[in-house]
Amino acid sequence: MSELTANNYQKGDHFPARADPNILRVYYNQPCPFSERVRLVLTAKGIEHEKIAIKLRSKPEWFQSVNPSGKIPVIEFGADNRRLTESLVIADYLEAAFPDTRRLQPDDPYERANDRVFIEILLAAIFKIPFIYTVENLSENWSQIAATLKPVDILVAERRGNNKFLSGAGNVPNLVDYAVWPFIKAVPQIADIAGYDSDDYLRQELPAIHDYMGCMSSDPTVLQTEVIEDNECCVRRRHGFAKK
Amino acid sequence: MSELTANNYQKGDHFPARADPNILRVYYNQPCPFSERVRLVLTAKGIEHEKIAIKLRSKPEWFQSVNPSGKIPVIEFGADNRRLTESLVIADYLEAAFPDTRRLQPDDPYERANDRVFIEILLAAIFKIPFIYTVENLSENWSQIAATLKPVDILVAERRGNNKFLSGAGNVPNLVDYAVWPFIKAVPQIADIAGYDSDDYLRQELPAIHDYMGCMSSDPTVLQTEVIEDNECCVRRRHGFAKK
């Protein structure tokens, strides 16, 4: 892994030229769940990559030319520095462009499409949680947050059935899992900040998410991609309600 | 085509049983641009299908079981009535499940991903037009709408280059074109409602869209899918600002 990995590029920093055109580069931000999706996919598929962390509140000037929309993640690859954005588009690209790596999507077109629809449905349910994006004091609004989390737990329960993962394939996570995990893993962090013992709380109130978290937390790809970070800092940055 | 096509199903209407499990069914709504995407893809690929129009403001009770989210379009197929939602997911499914029909996406993974990113970028630019969704009198706000349309024209110009279509392939539209056309074709309708001669206006102010509209309007798939409808009615319904 490149030395550049340690960097968190910000305003004024020079553009780090790609040293090796054969190594794919990912521009990302640590607490960004969409970036985490792509990092999980790259790790799961065993695709060697160089990581360039971008400080979102003080982006380096050159990032404008990497992605005019300013959004992360971006992957960059090939001798001609081809670039792609949009985490699920990138996931599809990596699946098609690296056919000899671990498959993360079903071969059956209907199953593959069904996975994609489930990702959208689960994300829509998670994005119904309004308060974590606007309110500092989660505990005051917890009853309403809890009511919004319940349908998420039901979706997870229904989809998993007797499987360990959401993939439907039983004992191995696939793209569905890596696409929703960066959002799901925030649930206990939110509960902790709100003043609950998240393990107790999830076990009682959100049993499917609790059980699923246990399975995902011991997945080698998740373990390898995870960066130890202070819970509160991570959640606050993730949901944009840190004090500026 | 089934006799049911003529229907516009609403509250109180019986559920129309599928007569033939070999014929794919699409639940749609006439002015819904996401539905139109799917109808264009089905037509372009020559996939026989049965059309069930749904009245969105008074949905039939049984539609809840077709799609619990209430959204259209939905496709339904197979003897076991499999269903899929999300217009671009459906497009991917049809491309993979009907390999012997006309290809609408590039085989090259990078080109395919690039197409998908372009669809997102163009749609994001179009969705920056705020007024058509909230204001009845378009002419009063036209200068601001016009300022928002200009970047859309630039995106279309850059992507087309010297090609007729956005596909990049020259003389045949592909998924990119059918995915954005239902939104692009509203531009002259909006200009007409705002009191301009849309043909003159586009020629002068939005030359890339004007030229592109000429090419798309004579595409056999567009001609076959188009339903003649009053301009104002269509735009008003499309953007949800009809008097209720």
Short mmCIF file of N, CA, C and O in Angstrom, two decimals, chain A residues 89-139:
data_model
loop_
_atom_site.label_atom_id
_atom_site.label_comp_id
_atom_site.label_asym_id
_atom_site.label_seq_id
_atom_site.Cartn_x
_atom_site.Cartn_y
_atom_site.Cartn_z
N VAL A 89 -22.09 2.32 -9.38
CA VAL A 89 -21.59 2.22 -10.75
C VAL A 89 -20.16 1.67 -10.72
O VAL A 89 -19.80 0.80 -11.52
N ILE A 90 -19.38 2.16 -9.75
CA ILE A 90 -18.01 1.66 -9.59
C ILE A 90 -18.02 0.16 -9.26
O ILE A 90 -17.24 -0.62 -9.80
N ALA A 91 -18.95 -0.23 -8.37
CA ALA A 91 -19.06 -1.66 -8.01
C ALA A 91 -19.36 -2.51 -9.24
O ALA A 91 -18.76 -3.58 -9.43
N ASP A 92 -20.27 -2.05 -10.07
CA ASP A 92 -20.59 -2.79 -11.30
C ASP A 92 -19.37 -2.85 -12.22
O ASP A 92 -19.10 -3.89 -12.83
N TYR A 93 -18.68 -1.72 -12.34
CA TYR A 93 -17.50 -1.69 -13.20
C TYR A 93 -16.45 -2.70 -12.73
O TYR A 93 -15.91 -3.47 -13.53
N LEU A 94 -16.18 -2.69 -11.42
CA LEU A 94 -15.14 -3.58 -10.89
C LEU A 94 -15.54 -5.05 -11.10
O LEU A 94 -14.69 -5.89 -11.39
N GLU A 95 -16.84 -5.33 -10.95
CA GLU A 95 -17.31 -6.71 -11.16
C GLU A 95 -17.07 -7.15 -12.60
O GLU A 95 -16.64 -8.28 -12.85
N ALA A 96 -17.32 -6.24 -13.54
CA ALA A 96 -17.18 -6.60 -14.96
C ALA A 96 -15.72 -6.55 -15.42
O ALA A 96 -15.30 -7.37 -16.25
N ALA A 97 -14.95 -5.61 -14.87
CA ALA A 97 -13.59 -5.41 -15.37
C ALA A 97 -12.57 -6.36 -14.72
O ALA A 97 -11.47 -6.51 -15.23
N PHE A 98 -12.95 -6.95 -13.61
CA PHE A 98 -12.04 -7.90 -12.93
C PHE A 98 -12.76 -9.24 -12.77
O PHE A 98 -13.09 -9.65 -11.65
N PRO A 99 -13.01 -9.91 -13.91
CA PRO A 99 -13.84 -11.12 -13.88
C PRO A 99 -13.19 -12.28 -13.12
O PRO A 99 -13.90 -13.20 -12.72
N ASP A 100 -11.87 -12.20 -12.92
CA ASP A 100 -11.20 -13.31 -12.25
C ASP A 100 -11.09 -13.12 -10.74
O ASP A 100 -10.49 -13.95 -10.05
N THR A 101 -11.66 -12.06 -10.24
CA THR A 101 -11.66 -11.83 -8.79
C THR A 101 -12.96 -12.39 -8.19
O THR A 101 -13.86 -12.80 -8.93
N ARG A 102 -13.03 -12.40 -6.86
CA ARG A 102 -14.23 -12.90 -6.18
C ARG A 102 -15.48 -12.21 -6.71
O ARG A 102 -15.54 -10.99 -6.78
N ARG A 103 -16.48 -13.00 -7.08
CA ARG A 103 -17.74 -12.45 -7.59
C ARG A 103 -18.54 -11.91 -6.43
O ARG A 103 -18.74 -12.60 -5.42
N LEU A 104 -19.07 -10.69 -6.56
CA LEU A 104 -19.89 -10.11 -5.50
C LEU A 104 -21.34 -9.95 -5.91
O LEU A 104 -22.17 -9.50 -5.12
N GLN A 105 -21.65 -10.29 -7.14
CA GLN A 105 -23.04 -10.18 -7.59
C GLN A 105 -23.46 -11.50 -8.22
O GLN A 105 -22.64 -12.18 -8.85
N PRO A 106 -24.75 -11.84 -8.06
CA PRO A 106 -25.23 -13.09 -8.66
C PRO A 106 -25.13 -13.04 -10.18
O PRO A 106 -25.24 -11.97 -10.78
N ASP A 107 -24.92 -14.19 -10.80
CA ASP A 107 -24.90 -14.25 -12.26
C ASP A 107 -26.32 -14.12 -12.84
O ASP A 107 -26.50 -13.59 -13.92
N ASP A 108 -27.30 -14.61 -12.10
CA ASP A 108 -28.68 -14.56 -12.59
C ASP A 108 -29.17 -13.10 -12.65
O ASP A 108 -29.14 -12.40 -11.64
N PRO A 109 -29.62 -12.66 -13.84
CA PRO A 109 -30.03 -11.26 -14.01
C PRO A 109 -31.12 -10.83 -13.02
O PRO A 109 -31.10 -9.70 -12.53
N TYR A 110 -32.07 -11.71 -12.76
CA TYR A 110 -33.16 -11.35 -11.85
C TYR A 110 -32.65 -11.19 -10.42
O TYR A 110 -32.98 -10.23 -9.73
N GLU A 111 -31.80 -12.13 -9.98
CA GLU A 111 -31.24 -12.03 -8.63
C GLU A 111 -30.38 -10.77 -8.50
O GLU A 111 -30.41 -10.09 -7.47
N ARG A 112 -29.62 -10.48 -9.53
CA ARG A 112 -28.76 -9.30 -9.50
C ARG A 112 -29.61 -8.02 -9.40
O ARG A 112 -29.32 -7.12 -8.61
N ALA A 113 -30.66 -7.96 -10.20
CA ALA A 113 -31.55 -6.79 -10.18
C ALA A 113 -32.26 -6.68 -8.83
O ALA A 113 -32.41 -5.60 -8.27
N ASN A 114 -32.68 -7.82 -8.31
CA ASN A 114 -33.35 -7.87 -7.02
C ASN A 114 -32.45 -7.34 -5.90
O ASN A 114 -32.89 -6.62 -5.02
N ASP A 115 -31.17 -7.69 -5.95
CA ASP A 115 -30.20 -7.18 -4.99
C ASP A 115 -30.16 -5.65 -5.04
O ASP A 115 -30.14 -4.97 -4.02
N ARG A 116 -30.14 -5.13 -6.26
CA ARG A 116 -30.02 -3.69 -6.44
C ARG A 116 -31.26 -2.97 -5.90
O ARG A 116 -31.16 -1.92 -5.26
N VAL A 117 -32.42 -3.57 -6.16
CA VAL A 117 -33.65 -2.97 -5.65
C VAL A 117 -33.65 -3.00 -4.12
O VAL A 117 -34.04 -2.02 -3.47
N PHE A 118 -33.17 -4.10 -3.54
CA PHE A 118 -33.14 -4.19 -2.07
C PHE A 118 -32.24 -3.11 -1.48
O PHE A 118 -32.56 -2.48 -0.47
N ILE A 119 -31.09 -2.87 -2.11
CA ILE A 119 -30.19 -1.80 -1.64
C ILE A 119 -30.94 -0.47 -1.61
O ILE A 119 -30.88 0.27 -0.62
N GLU A 120 -31.68 -0.18 -2.66
CA GLU A 120 -32.42 1.09 -2.74
C GLU A 120 -33.49 1.17 -1.66
O GLU A 120 -33.68 2.20 -1.02
N ILE A 121 -34.20 0.06 -1.47
CA ILE A 121 -35.29 0.04 -0.48
C ILE A 121 -34.73 0.22 0.93
O ILE A 121 -35.25 1.00 1.73
N LEU A 122 -33.65 -0.49 1.25
CA LEU A 122 -33.08 -0.38 2.60
C LEU A 122 -32.52 1.02 2.85
O LEU A 122 -32.72 1.60 3.92
N LEU A 123 -31.85 1.56 1.86
CA LEU A 123 -31.29 2.91 2.01
C LEU A 123 -32.38 3.95 2.19
O LEU A 123 -32.26 4.86 3.00
N ALA A 124 -33.45 3.79 1.43
CA ALA A 124 -34.58 4.73 1.56
C ALA A 124 -35.14 4.67 2.97
O ALA A 124 -35.49 5.69 3.56
N ALA A 125 -35.21 3.46 3.54
CA ALA A 125 -35.73 3.31 4.91
C ALA A 125 -34.77 3.96 5.91
O ALA A 125 -35.21 4.64 6.85
N ILE A 126 -33.48 3.78 5.70
CA ILE A 126 -32.49 4.37 6.61
C ILE A 126 -32.51 5.90 6.49
O ILE A 126 -32.40 6.62 7.49
N PHE A 127 -32.68 6.40 5.28
CA PHE A 127 -32.66 7.86 5.08
C PHE A 127 -33.93 8.53 5.61
O PHE A 127 -34.03 9.75 5.58
N LYS A 128 -34.88 7.72 6.06
CA LYS A 128 -36.07 8.32 6.70
C LYS A 128 -35.76 8.82 8.11
O LYS A 128 -36.58 9.48 8.73
N ILE A 129 -34.59 8.46 8.63
CA ILE A 129 -34.18 8.94 9.95
C ILE A 129 -33.77 10.40 9.79
O ILE A 129 -32.69 10.69 9.29
N PRO A 130 -34.63 11.33 10.19
CA PRO A 130 -34.30 12.72 9.89
C PRO A 130 -33.41 13.37 10.94
O PRO A 130 -32.60 14.23 10.63
N PHE A 131 -33.52 12.91 12.19
CA PHE A 131 -32.97 13.71 13.27
C PHE A 131 -31.45 13.65 13.35
O PHE A 131 -30.81 14.63 13.70
N ILE A 132 -30.90 12.52 13.02
CA ILE A 132 -29.45 12.41 13.14
C ILE A 132 -28.74 13.36 12.21
O ILE A 132 -27.57 13.62 12.37
N TYR A 133 -29.46 13.87 11.21
CA TYR A 133 -28.81 14.80 10.31
C TYR A 133 -28.90 16.24 10.78
O TYR A 133 -28.23 17.10 10.29
N THR A 134 -29.80 16.53 11.73
CA THR A 134 -30.04 17.92 12.08
C THR A 134 -29.93 18.22 13.57
O THR A 134 -29.82 19.36 13.96
N VAL A 135 -29.98 17.20 14.41
CA VAL A 135 -30.09 17.47 15.83
C VAL A 135 -28.86 16.91 16.57
O VAL A 135 -28.42 15.80 16.31
N GLU A 136 -28.32 17.70 17.46
CA GLU A 136 -27.16 17.26 18.22
C GLU A 136 -27.55 16.27 19.30
O GLU A 136 -26.84 15.32 19.58
N ASN A 137 -28.69 16.53 19.91
CA ASN A 137 -29.07 15.71 21.04
C ASN A 137 -29.97 14.55 20.61
O ASN A 137 -31.19 14.68 20.52
N LEU A 138 -29.33 13.42 20.32
CA LEU A 138 -30.09 12.28 19.82
C LEU A 138 -31.08 11.73 20.85
O LEU A 138 -32.16 11.27 20.49
N SER A 139 -30.71 11.79 22.13
CA SER A 139 -31.55 11.14 23.14
C SER A 139 -32.93 11.79 23.22
O SER A 139 -33.94 11.11 23.42
#
